[in-house]
């Protein structure tokens, strides 16, 4: 199971204001990252795409789902001694 660690966002300038658009999520497993994009990032006026990763907060919905999955796995392993498949 992947651990969701980061939000993938892209800055979009609107006048003198910057809005951060969530475009996906990133996972870290061992020494590599994987990204899942939910939308296509929009290139800037130079044709470049810049994305940023932000660590998810504890109150983030996906972090809550990940914690729930870990809790269910621990309960399963305790119930069956980790031997049932």
CSV table of C-alpha atoms in Angstrom, one decimal:
chain,number,residue,atom,x,y,z
A,1,UNK,CA,0.0,0.0,0.0
A,2,UNK,CA,1.2,3.5,-0.8
A,3,UNK,CA,1.6,6.1,1.8
A,4,UNK,CA,0.3,9.4,0.6
A,5,UNK,CA,2.7,12.0,1.8
A,6,UNK,CA,2.4,15.1,-0.5
A,7,UNK,CA,-0.1,17.3,-2.4
A,8,UNK,CA,1.0,18.3,-5.9
A,9,UNK,CA,0.0,21.9,-6.6
A,10,UNK,CA,0.5,24.4,-9.3
A,11,UNK,CA,0.6,28.2,-8.9
A,12,UNK,CA,-1.8,30.2,-11.0
A,13,UNK,CA,-1.3,34.0,-11.0
A,14,UNK,CA,-4.4,36.2,-11.1
A,15,UNK,CA,-3.3,39.8,-11.2
A,16,UNK,CA,-1.1,40.3,-8.1
A,17,UNK,CA,-2.5,37.3,-6.4
A,18,UNK,CA,-1.4,33.7,-6.5
A,19,UNK,CA,-3.9,30.8,-6.3
A,20,UNK,CA,-2.6,27.3,-5.6
A,21,UNK,CA,-4.4,24.6,-7.7
A,22,UNK,CA,-4.4,21.0,-6.5
A,23,UNK,CA,-3.4,18.8,-9.5
A,24,UNK,CA,-2.7,15.5,-7.8
A,25,UNK,CA,-0.8,13.6,-5.1
A,26,UNK,CA,2.7,12.2,-4.6
A,27,UNK,CA,3.8,9.1,-2.9
A,28,UNK,CA,7.2,8.2,-1.4
A,29,UNK,CA,8.3,4.6,-1.1
A,30,UNK,CA,11.8,3.9,-0.1
A,31,UNK,CA,14.0,6.2,-2.1
A,32,UNK,CA,11.7,7.1,-5.0
A,33,UNK,CA,8.7,9.3,-5.6
A,34,UNK,CA,5.6,8.5,-7.7
A,35,UNK,CA,3.0,11.1,-8.8
A,36,UNK,CA,-0.7,10.7,-9.7
A,37,UNK,CA,-2.1,13.7,-11.5
A,38,UNK,CA,-5.8,14.3,-11.4
A,39,UNK,CA,-5.6,17.0,-14.0
A,40,UNK,CA,-3.2,18.2,-16.6
A,41,UNK,CA,-1.0,21.1,-15.4
A,42,UNK,CA,-1.2,24.2,-17.5
A,43,UNK,CA,2.1,25.5,-19.0
A,44,UNK,CA,3.1,29.1,-18.3
A,45,UNK,CA,3.8,31.7,-21.0
A,46,UNK,CA,7.2,30.1,-21.6
A,47,UNK,CA,5.7,26.6,-22.1
A,48,UNK,CA,7.1,25.4,-18.8
A,49,UNK,CA,5.2,23.4,-16.1
A,50,UNK,CA,6.2,24.0,-12.5
A,51,UNK,CA,4.7,21.9,-9.8
A,52,UNK,CA,5.3,21.9,-6.0
A,53,UNK,CA,5.0,19.2,-3.4
A,54,UNK,CA,3.6,20.0,0.0
A,55,UNK,CA,3.4,17.6,2.9
A,56,UNK,CA,-0.1,16.6,3.8
A,57,UNK,CA,-1.4,17.7,7.2
A,58,UNK,CA,-2.9,15.4,9.8
A,59,UNK,CA,-6.4,16.8,9.2
A,60,UNK,CA,-6.2,16.1,5.4
A,61,UNK,CA,-9.0,13.7,4.2
A,62,UNK,CA,-6.6,11.4,2.4
A,63,UNK,CA,-4.3,11.2,5.4
A,64,UNK,CA,-7.4,10.2,7.5
A,65,UNK,CA,-8.2,7.5,5.0
A,66,UNK,CA,-4.6,6.3,5.0
A,67,UNK,CA,-4.6,6.1,8.8
A,68,UNK,CA,-7.9,4.3,8.8
A,69,UNK,CA,-6.4,1.7,6.4
A,70,UNK,CA,-3.4,1.2,8.7
A,71,UNK,CA,-5.8,0.8,11.7
A,72,UNK,CA,-7.8,-1.8,9.9
A,73,UNK,CA,-4.7,-3.7,8.9
A,74,UNK,CA,-3.4,-3.7,12.5
A,75,UNK,CA,-6.8,-4.9,13.7
A,76,UNK,CA,-6.8,-7.7,11.1
A,77,UNK,CA,-3.3,-8.8,12.1
A,78,UNK,CA,-4.3,-8.9,15.8
A,79,UNK,CA,-7.5,-10.8,15.1
A,80,UNK,CA,-6.0,-13.5,13.0
A,81,UNK,CA,-2.4,-13.3,14.3
A,82,UNK,CA,-1.3,-12.1,11.0
A,83,UNK,CA,-1.5,-15.7,9.6
A,84,UNK,CA,-4.8,-15.6,7.7
A,85,UNK,CA,-4.5,-14.7,4.0
